[in-house]
Tab-separated table of C-alpha atoms and ligand atoms in Angstrom:
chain	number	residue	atom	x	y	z
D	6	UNK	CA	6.790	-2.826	13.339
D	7	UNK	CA	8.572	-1.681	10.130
D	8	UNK	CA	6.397	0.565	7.956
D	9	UNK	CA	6.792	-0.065	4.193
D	10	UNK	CA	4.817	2.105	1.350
D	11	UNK	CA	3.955	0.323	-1.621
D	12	UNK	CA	3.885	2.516	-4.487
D	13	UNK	CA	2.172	1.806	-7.753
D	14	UNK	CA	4.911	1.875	-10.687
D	15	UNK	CA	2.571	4.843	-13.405
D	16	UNK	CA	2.376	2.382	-16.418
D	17	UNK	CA	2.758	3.507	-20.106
D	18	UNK	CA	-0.847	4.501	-20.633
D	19	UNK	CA	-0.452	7.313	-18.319
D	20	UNK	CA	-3.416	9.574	-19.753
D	21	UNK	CA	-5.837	11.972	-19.534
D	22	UNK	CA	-8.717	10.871	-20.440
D	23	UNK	CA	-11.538	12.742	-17.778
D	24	UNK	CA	-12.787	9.273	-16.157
D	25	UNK	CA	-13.285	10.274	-12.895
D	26	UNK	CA	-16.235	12.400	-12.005
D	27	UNK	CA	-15.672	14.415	-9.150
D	28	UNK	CA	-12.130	14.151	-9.360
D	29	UNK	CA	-11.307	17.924	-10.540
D	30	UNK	CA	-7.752	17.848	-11.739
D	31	UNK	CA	-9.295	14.474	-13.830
D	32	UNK	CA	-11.716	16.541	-15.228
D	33	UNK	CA	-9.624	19.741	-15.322
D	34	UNK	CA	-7.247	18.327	-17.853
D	35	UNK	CA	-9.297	15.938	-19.480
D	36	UNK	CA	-8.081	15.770	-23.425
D	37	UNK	CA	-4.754	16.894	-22.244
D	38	UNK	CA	-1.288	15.675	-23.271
D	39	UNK	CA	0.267	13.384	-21.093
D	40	UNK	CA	3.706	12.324	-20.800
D	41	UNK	CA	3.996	8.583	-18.931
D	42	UNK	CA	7.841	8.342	-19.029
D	43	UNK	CA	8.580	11.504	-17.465
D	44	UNK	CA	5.468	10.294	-15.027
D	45	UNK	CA	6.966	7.233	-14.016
D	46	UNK	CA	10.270	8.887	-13.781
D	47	UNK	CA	9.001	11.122	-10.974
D	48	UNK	CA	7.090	7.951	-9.246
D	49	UNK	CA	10.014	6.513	-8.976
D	50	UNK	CA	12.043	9.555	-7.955
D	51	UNK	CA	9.396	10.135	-5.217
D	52	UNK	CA	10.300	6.354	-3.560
D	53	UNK	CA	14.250	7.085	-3.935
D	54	UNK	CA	13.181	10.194	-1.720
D	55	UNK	CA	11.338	8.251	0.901
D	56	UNK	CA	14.150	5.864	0.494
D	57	UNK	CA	16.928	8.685	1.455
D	58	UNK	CA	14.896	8.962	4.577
D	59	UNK	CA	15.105	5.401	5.526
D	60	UNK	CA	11.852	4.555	4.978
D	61	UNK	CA	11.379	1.009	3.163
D	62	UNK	CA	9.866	0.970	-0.507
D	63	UNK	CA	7.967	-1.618	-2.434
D	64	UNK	CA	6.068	-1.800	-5.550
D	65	UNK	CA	2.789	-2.824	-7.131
D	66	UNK	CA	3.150	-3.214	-10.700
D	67	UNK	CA	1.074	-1.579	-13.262
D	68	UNK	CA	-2.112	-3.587	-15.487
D	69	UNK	CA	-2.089	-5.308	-18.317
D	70	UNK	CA	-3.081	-2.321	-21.126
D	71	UNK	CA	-4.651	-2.438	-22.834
D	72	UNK	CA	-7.660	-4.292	-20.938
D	73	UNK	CA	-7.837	-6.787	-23.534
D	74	UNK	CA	-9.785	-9.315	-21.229
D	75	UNK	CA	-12.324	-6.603	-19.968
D	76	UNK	CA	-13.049	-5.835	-23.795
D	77	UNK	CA	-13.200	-9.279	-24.758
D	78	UNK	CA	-16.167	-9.505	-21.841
D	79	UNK	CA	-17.899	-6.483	-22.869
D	80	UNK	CA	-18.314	-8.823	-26.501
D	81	UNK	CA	-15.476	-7.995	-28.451
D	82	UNK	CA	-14.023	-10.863	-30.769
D	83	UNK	CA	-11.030	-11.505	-32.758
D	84	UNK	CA	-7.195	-10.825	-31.904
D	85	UNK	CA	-6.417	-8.891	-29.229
D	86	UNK	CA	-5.356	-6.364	-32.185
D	87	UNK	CA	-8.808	-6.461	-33.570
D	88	UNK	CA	-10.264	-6.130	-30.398
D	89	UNK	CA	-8.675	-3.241	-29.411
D	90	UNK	CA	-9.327	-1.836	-33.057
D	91	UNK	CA	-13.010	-2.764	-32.767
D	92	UNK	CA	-13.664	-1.057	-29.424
D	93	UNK	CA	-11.832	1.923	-30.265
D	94	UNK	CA	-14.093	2.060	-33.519
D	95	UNK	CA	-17.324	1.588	-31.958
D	96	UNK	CA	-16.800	3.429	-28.482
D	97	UNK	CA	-13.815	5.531	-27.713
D	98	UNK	CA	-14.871	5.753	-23.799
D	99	UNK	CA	-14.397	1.865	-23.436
D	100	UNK	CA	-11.289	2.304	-25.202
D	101	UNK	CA	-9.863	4.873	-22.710
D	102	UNK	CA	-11.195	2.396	-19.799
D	103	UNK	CA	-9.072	-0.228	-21.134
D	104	UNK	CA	-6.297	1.922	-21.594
D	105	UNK	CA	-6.353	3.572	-17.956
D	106	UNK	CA	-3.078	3.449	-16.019
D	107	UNK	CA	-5.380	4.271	-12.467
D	108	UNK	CA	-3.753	1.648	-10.970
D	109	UNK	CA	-0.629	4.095	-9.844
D	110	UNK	CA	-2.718	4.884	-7.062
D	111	UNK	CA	-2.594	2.135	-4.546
D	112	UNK	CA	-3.898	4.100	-1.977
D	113	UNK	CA	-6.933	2.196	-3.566
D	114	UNK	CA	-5.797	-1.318	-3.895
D	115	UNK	CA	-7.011	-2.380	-0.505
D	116	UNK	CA	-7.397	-1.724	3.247
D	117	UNK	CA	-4.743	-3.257	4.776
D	118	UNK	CA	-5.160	-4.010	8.974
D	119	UNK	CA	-2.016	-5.247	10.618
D	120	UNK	CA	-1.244	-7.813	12.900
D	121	UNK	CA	-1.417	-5.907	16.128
D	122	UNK	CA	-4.735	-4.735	15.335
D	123	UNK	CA	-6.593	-8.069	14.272
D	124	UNK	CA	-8.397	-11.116	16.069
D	125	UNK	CA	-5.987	-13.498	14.801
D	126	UNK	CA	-2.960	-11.921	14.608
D	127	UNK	CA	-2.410	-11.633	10.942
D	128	UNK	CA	-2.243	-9.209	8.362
D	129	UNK	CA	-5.441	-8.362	6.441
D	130	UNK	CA	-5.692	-7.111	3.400
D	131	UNK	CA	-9.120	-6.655	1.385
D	132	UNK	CA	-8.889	-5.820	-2.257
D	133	UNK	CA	-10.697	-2.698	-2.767
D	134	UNK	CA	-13.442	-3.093	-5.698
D	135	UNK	CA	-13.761	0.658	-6.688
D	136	UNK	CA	-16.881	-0.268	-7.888
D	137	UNK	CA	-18.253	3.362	-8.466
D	138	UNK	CA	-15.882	4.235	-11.687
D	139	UNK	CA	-15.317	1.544	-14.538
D	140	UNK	CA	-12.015	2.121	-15.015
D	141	UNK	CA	-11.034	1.966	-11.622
D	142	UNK	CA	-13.356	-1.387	-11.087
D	143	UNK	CA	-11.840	-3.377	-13.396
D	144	UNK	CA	-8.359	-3.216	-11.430
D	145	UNK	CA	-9.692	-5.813	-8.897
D	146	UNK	CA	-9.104	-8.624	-10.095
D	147	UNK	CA	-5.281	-7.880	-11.087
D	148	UNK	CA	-4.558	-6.264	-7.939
D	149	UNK	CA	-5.431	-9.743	-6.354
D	150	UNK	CA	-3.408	-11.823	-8.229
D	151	UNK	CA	-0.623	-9.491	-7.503
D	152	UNK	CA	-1.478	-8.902	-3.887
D	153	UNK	CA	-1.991	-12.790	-3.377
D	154	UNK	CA	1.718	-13.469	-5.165
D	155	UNK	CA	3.566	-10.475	-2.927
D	156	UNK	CA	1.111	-11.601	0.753
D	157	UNK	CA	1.272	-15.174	-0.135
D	158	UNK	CA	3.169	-16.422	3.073
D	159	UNK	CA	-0.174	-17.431	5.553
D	160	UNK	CA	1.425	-17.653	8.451
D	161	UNK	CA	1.644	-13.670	8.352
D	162	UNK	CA	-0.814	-12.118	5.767
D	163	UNK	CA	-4.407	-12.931	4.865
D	164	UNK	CA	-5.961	-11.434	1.315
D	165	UNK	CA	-9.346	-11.035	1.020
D	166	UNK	CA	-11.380	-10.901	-2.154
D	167	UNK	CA	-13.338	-7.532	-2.729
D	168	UNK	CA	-16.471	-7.094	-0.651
D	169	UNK	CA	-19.861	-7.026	-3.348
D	170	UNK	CA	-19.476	-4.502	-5.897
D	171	UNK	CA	-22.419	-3.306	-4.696
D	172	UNK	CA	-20.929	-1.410	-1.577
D	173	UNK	CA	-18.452	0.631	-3.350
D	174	UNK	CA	-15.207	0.166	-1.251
D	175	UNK	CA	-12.007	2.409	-2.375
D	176	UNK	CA	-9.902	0.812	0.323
D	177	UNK	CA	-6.793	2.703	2.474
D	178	UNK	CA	-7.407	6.426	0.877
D	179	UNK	CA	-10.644	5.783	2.906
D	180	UNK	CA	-9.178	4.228	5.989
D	181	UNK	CA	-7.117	6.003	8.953
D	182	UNK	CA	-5.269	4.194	11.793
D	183	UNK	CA	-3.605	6.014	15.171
D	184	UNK	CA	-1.334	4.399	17.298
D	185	UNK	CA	-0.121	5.918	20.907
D	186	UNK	CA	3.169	7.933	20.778
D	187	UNK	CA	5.570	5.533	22.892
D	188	UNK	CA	5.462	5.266	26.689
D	189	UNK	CA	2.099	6.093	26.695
D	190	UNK	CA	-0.522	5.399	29.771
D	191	UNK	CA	-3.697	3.560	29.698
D	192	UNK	CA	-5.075	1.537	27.185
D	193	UNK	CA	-2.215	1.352	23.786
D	194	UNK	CA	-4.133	-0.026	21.009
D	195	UNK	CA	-4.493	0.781	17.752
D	196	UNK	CA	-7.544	3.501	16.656
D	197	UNK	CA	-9.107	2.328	13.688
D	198	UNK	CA	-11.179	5.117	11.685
D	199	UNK	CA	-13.196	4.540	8.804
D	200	UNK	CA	-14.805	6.937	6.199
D	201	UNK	CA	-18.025	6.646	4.433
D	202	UNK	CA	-19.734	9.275	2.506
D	203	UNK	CA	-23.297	8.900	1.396
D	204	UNK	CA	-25.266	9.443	-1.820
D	205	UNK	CA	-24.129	11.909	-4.054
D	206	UNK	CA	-22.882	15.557	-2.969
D	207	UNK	CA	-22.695	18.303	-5.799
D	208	UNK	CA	-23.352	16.005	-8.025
D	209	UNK	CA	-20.291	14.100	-7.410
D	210	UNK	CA	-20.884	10.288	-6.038
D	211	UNK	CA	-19.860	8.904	-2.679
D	212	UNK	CA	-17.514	6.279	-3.509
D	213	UNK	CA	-16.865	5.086	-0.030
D	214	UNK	CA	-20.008	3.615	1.140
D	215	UNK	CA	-20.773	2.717	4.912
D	216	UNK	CA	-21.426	-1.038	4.537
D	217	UNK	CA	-18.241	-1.704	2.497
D	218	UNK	CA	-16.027	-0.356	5.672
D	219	UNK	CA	-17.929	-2.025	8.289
D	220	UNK	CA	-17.781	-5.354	6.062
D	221	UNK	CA	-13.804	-4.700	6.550
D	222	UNK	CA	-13.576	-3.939	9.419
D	223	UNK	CA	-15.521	-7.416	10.427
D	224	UNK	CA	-13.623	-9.710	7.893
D	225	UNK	CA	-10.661	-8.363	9.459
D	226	UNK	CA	-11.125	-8.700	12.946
D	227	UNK	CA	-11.014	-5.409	14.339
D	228	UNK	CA	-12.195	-4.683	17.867
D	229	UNK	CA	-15.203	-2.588	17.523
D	230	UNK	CA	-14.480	-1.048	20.787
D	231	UNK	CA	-11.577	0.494	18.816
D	232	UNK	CA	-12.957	1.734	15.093
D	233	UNK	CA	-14.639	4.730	14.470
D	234	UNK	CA	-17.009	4.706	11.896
D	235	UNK	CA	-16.951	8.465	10.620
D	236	UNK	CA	-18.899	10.367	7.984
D	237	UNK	CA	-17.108	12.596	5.393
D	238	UNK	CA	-18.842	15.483	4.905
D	239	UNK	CA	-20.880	16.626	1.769
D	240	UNK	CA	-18.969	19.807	1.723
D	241	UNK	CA	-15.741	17.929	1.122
D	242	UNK	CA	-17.363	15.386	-1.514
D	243	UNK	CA	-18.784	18.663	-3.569
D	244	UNK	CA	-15.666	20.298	-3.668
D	245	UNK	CA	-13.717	17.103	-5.213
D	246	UNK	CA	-12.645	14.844	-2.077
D	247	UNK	CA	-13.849	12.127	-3.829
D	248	UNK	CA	-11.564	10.298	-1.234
D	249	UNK	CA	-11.074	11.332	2.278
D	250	UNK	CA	-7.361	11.021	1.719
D	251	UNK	CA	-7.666	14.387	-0.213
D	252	UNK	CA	-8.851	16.173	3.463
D	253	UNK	CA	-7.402	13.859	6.109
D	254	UNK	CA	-3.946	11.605	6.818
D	255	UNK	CA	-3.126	10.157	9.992
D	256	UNK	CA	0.510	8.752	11.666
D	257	UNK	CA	1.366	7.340	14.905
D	258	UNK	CA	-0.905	9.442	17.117
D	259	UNK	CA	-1.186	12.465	14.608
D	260	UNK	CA	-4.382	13.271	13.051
D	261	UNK	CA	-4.138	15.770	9.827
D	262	UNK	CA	-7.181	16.650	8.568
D	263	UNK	CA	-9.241	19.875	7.344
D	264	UNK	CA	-11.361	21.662	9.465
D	265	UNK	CA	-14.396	20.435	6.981
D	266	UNK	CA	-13.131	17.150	6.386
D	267	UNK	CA	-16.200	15.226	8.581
D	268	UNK	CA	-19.315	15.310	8.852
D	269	UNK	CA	-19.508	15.858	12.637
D	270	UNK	CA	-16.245	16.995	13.233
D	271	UNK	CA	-16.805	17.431	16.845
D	272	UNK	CA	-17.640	14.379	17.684
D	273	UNK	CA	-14.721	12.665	15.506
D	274	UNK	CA	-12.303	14.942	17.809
D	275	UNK	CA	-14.201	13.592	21.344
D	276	UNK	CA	-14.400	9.779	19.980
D	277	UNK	CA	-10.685	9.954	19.130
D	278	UNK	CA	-9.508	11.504	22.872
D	279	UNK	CA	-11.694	9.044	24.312
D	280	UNK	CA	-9.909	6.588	23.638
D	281	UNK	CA	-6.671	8.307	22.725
D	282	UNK	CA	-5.848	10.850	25.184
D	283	UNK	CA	-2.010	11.532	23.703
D	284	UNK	CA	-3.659	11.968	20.427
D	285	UNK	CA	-2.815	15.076	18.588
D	286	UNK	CA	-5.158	16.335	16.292
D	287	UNK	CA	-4.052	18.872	14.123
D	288	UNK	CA	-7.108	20.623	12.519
D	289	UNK	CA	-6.763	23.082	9.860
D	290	UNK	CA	-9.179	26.125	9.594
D	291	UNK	CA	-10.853	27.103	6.591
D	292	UNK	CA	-10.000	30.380	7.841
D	293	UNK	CA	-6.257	29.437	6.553
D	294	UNK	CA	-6.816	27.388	4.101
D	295	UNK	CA	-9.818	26.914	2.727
D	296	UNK	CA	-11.124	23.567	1.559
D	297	UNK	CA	-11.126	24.480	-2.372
D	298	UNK	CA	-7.682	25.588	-1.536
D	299	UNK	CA	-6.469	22.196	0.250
D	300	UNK	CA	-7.954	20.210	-2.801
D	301	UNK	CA	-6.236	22.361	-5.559
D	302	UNK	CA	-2.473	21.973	-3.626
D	303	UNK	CA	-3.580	18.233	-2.305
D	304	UNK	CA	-2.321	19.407	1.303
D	305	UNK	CA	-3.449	16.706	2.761
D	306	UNK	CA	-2.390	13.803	0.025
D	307	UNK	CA	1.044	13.901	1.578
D	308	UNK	CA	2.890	11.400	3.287
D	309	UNK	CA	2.544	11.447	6.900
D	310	UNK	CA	5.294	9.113	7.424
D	311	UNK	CA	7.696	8.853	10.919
D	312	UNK	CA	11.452	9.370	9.669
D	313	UNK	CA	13.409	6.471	11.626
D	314	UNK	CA	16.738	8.331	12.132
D	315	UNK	CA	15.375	11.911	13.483
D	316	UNK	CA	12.133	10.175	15.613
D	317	UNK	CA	9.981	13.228	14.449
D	318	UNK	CA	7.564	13.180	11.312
D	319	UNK	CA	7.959	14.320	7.806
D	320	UNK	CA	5.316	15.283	5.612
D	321	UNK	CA	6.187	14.573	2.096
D	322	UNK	CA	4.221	17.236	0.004
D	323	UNK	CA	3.309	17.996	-3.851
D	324	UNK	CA	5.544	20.939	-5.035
D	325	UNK	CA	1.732	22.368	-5.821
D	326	UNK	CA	1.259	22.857	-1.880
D	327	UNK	CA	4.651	25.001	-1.830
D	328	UNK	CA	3.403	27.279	-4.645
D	329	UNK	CA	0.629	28.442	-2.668
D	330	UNK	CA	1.044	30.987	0.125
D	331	UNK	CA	-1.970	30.145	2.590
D	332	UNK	CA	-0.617	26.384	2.578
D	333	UNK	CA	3.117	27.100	2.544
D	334	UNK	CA	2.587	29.702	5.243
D	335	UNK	CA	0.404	27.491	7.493
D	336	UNK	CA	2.899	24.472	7.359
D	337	UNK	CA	5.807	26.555	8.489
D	338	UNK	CA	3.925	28.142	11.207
D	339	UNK	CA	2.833	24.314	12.236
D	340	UNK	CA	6.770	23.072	11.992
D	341	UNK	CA	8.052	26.130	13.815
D	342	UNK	CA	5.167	25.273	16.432
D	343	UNK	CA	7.321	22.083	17.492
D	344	UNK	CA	4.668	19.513	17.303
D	345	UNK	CA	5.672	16.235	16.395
D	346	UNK	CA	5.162	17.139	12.508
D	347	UNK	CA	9.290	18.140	12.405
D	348	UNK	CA	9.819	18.373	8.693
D	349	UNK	CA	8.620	19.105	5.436
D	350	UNK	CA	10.042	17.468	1.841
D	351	UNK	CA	8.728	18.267	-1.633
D	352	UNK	CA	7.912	16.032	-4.531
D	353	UNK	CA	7.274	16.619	-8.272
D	354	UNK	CA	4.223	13.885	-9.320
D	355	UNK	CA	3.170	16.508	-11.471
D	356	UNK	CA	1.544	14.303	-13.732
D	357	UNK	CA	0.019	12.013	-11.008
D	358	UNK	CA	-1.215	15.319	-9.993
D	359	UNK	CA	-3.139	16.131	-12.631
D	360	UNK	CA	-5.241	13.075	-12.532
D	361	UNK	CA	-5.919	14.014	-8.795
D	362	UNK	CA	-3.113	11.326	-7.618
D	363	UNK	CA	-0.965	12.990	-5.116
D	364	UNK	CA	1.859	11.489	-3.192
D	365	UNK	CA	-0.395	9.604	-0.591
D	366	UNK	CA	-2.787	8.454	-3.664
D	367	UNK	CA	0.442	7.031	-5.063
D	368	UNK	CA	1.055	4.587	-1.774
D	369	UNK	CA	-0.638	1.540	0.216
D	370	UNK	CA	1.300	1.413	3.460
D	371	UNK	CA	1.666	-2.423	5.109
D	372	UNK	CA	2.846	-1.882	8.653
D	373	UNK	CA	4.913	-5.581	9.323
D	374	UNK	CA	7.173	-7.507	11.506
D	375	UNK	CA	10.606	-8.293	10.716
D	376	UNK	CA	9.485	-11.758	10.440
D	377	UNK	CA	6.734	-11.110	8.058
D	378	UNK	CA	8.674	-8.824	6.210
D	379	UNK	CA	10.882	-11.804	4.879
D	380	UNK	CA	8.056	-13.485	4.146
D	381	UNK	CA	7.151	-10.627	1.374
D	382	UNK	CA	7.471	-11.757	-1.968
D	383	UNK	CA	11.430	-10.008	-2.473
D	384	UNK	CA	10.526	-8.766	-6.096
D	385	UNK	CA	8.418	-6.240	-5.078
D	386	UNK	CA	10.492	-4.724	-2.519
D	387	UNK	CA	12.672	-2.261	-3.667
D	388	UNK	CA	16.274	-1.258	-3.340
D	389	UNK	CA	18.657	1.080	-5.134
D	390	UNK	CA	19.525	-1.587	-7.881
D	391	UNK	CA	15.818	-2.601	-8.284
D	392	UNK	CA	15.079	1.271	-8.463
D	393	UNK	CA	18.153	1.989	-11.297
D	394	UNK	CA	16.493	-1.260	-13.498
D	395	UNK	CA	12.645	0.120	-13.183
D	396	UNK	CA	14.499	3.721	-14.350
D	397	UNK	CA	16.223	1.684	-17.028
D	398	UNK	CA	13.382	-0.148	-18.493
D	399	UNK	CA	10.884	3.554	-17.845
D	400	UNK	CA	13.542	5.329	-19.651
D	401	UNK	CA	13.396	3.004	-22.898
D	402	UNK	CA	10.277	1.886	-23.265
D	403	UNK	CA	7.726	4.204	-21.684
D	404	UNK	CA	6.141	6.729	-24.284
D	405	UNK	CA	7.218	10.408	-23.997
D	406	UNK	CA	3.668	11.362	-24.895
D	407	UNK	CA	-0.274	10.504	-25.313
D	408	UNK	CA	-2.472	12.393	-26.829
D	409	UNK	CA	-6.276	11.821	-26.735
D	410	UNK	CA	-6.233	10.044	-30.400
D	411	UNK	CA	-3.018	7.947	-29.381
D	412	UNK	CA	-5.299	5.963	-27.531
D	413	UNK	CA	-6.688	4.575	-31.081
D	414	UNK	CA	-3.017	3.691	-32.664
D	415	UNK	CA	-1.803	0.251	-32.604
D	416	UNK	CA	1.562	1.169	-32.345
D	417	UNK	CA	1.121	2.493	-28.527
D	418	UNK	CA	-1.164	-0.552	-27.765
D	419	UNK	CA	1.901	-2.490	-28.822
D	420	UNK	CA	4.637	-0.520	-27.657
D	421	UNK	CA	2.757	-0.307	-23.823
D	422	UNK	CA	2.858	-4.535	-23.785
D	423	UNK	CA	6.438	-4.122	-24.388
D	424	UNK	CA	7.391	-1.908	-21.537
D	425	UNK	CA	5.356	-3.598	-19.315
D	426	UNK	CA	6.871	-7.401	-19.927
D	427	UNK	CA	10.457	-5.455	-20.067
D	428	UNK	CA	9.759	-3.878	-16.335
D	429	UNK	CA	7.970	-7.124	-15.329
D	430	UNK	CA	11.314	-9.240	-16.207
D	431	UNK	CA	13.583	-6.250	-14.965
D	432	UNK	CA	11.571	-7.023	-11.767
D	433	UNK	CA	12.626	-10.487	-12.083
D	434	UNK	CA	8.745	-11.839	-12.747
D	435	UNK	CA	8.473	-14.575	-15.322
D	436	UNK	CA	6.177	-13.897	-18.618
D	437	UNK	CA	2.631	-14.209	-17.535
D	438	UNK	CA	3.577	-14.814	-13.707
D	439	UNK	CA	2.221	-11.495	-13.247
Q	522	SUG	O1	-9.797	7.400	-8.656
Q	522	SUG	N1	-7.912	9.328	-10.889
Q	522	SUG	C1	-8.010	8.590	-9.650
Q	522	SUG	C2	-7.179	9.258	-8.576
Q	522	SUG	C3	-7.059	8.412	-7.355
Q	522	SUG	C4	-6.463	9.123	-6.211
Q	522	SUG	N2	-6.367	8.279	-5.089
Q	522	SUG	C5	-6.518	8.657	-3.788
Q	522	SUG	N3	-7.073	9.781	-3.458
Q	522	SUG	N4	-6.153	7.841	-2.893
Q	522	SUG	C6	-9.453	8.450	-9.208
Q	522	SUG	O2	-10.237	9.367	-9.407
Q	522	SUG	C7	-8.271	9.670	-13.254
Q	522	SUG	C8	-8.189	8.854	-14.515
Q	522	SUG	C9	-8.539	9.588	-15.777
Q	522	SUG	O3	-9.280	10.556	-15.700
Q	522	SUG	O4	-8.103	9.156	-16.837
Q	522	SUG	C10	-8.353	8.800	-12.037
Q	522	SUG	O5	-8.814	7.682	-12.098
């Protein structure tokens, strides 16, 4: 199986505009300046990375921005000019909804289940509908049509539609999968484990609710002997895990997560050797780092990813982790250990960052066959010429900066459907394929 990470391209409206409660960086650096070229610049600079390291890259593409269709169904008339101008008039929040560029994070597009791990055979993918944030639940519907254009080939992949927005599903930052290191005894299939919080914690919402992952996990076909259906804990929720992503990554048969990432986390670690003995679970004490800690420096939002030339595994880390001494410390003492986490790489998404997107946030792996590989749509599989014309069209067209009133002008409404038809056609996608 050949793992590729597709990463969301950070569109022109890169801003901050506090959407996300119980996100902290969102609402940390809410009314901030942001600055969406040099964002996508380091997006794009992270997959050249993962690139370097053999790895395989794709892309999801960012929104149409501004949301012109979501306005016009929240009763706004006229040209898409006026109803941009109209909305902004009468209620700046909508505005920044339709302006959101949360679609960068494709951790959230969907849960994605492949072939060796489903009833039939095939790829699944289910749409995620974020239904628990506006901004984030009005991404559905384009990440489908692009999903259904890149996963169109049936003989390999089947898309599902989101499950009812009533079950708030936030898809693959939600979702962990371990596989048996290689040569391993007993029974080799695939651990599924899925994470639901509950209610509200802190005041912050549960957006990952219990029904929405088992409704996956049916509609894909996975053997219930082999999913875990785990709680995250209220502890992690309060402090601004508003995915479990932000506490917890998995790879091959590594498990990363925070001491206080689960609910139970005793009887996560028991389920797991049960039916994974080779598992390794690498737990990390509060003692060390603590879990405010691990949220600030998003130690956990890196990339777990196997390198294929060395065998061993890299975790690809925020710069923020390095800058702290608990984290930095702990993660050398856990390479020097030699466990089968060998190596540690650094990326700036700085401004990913401060919307609480790290690197992991930024990425929806699809584990695939050679076979179904080809089958992938090309265009949104990158190489180093794709990567030089997404730089090319980034560098001209994205804005260097939005401020909160920006979001009002014209001029940026316009200027974002530029860049976004000049990266769709650098992409090769026709006008309004996409
Ligand atoms: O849903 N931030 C995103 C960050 C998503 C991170 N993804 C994962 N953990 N996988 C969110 O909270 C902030 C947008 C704003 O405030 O303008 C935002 O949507």
């Amino acid at each position: 199986m050949i793992e590729i990470n597709f990463d969301g391209i950070i569109g022109p409206t890169h801003n901050y505009a506090g959407l996300s409660l119980g996100n902290r960086a969102s609402s940390a650096n809410a009314g901030a300046v942001s600055a969406p070229r040099m964002a996508a610049l380091q997006g794009v600079a992270k997959m050249r990375r993962l690139m370097a390291l053999g790895l395989e890259q794709g892309v999801f593409l960012p929104h149409v921005r501004p949301n012109v269709g979501w306005l016009r169904a929240l009763g706004f008339v006229g040209s898409d000019a006026e109803v941009c101008a109209t909305a902004w008039a009468s209620d700046r929040g909508l505005m920044a909804n339709a302006m959101s560029a949360s679609a960068m994070w494709t951790a959230n597009a969907g849960t994605v289940s492949p072939a060796t791990d489903t009833a039939d055979g095939l790829c699944h993918i289910s749409i995620a509908n974020l239904s628990t944030m506006p901004h984030r639940a009005s991404e559905a519907e384009q990440t489908e049509r692009q999903l259904r254009l890149a996963f169109a080939d049936p003989r390999f992949f089947r898309v599902h539609s989101p499950v009812p927005a009533a079950f708030g599903d936030e898809g693959a930052a939600n979702f962990m999968r371990l596989v048996p290191p290689p040569g391993a005894a007993g029974d080799t299939r695939p651990v599924e484990i899925l994470v639901y919080g509950k209610g509200e914690a802190g005041g912050f919402p549960a957006r990952q609710h219990r029904v929405a992952s088992e409704a996956v996990a049916r509609r894909h076909g996975l053997d219930p002997a082999r999913v875990l259906v785990v709680r995250q804990s209220d502890e992690a929720i309060a402090a601004g895990a508003f995915h479990n992503d932000v506490v917890a990554v998995s790879n091959g048969h590594v498990l990363f997560a925070h001491e206080h990432a689960f609910a139970d986390p005793s009887a996560v670690r028991s389920a797991v050797q049960a039916r994974m003995p080779d598992a390794v679970i690498v737990e990390v004490p509060a003692s060390r780092v603590s879990l405010n800690t691990a949220i600030r420096t998003y130690l956990f939002n890196s990339q777990l990813v196997t390198v294929p030339a060395a065998g061993g595994m890299a975790l690809i880390l925020p710069a923020e982790a390095r800058e702290n001494e608990d984290v930095w410390g702990w993660l050398n003492e856990l390479v020097a250990g030699g466990g089968p986490i060998r190596k540690l790489e650094i990326v700036d998404v700085r401004e990913s960052m401060r919307n609480g997107g790290g690197p992991a946030c930024l990425r929806l792996r699809v584990q695939v066959t050679p076979e179904a590989r080809a089958a992938i749509d090309p265009r949104f599989l990158l190489d180093d010429d794709a990567c030089t014309r997404v730089e090319a069209a980034i560098a001209r067209h994205w804005p260097e900066a939005i401020a909160p009133d920006d979001l009002g002008d014209p001029r940026l409404w316009e200027q974002c459907t530029l860049a976004r038809s000049a990266l769709t056609s650098a992409l090769g996608f026709a006008p309004d394929e996409i």
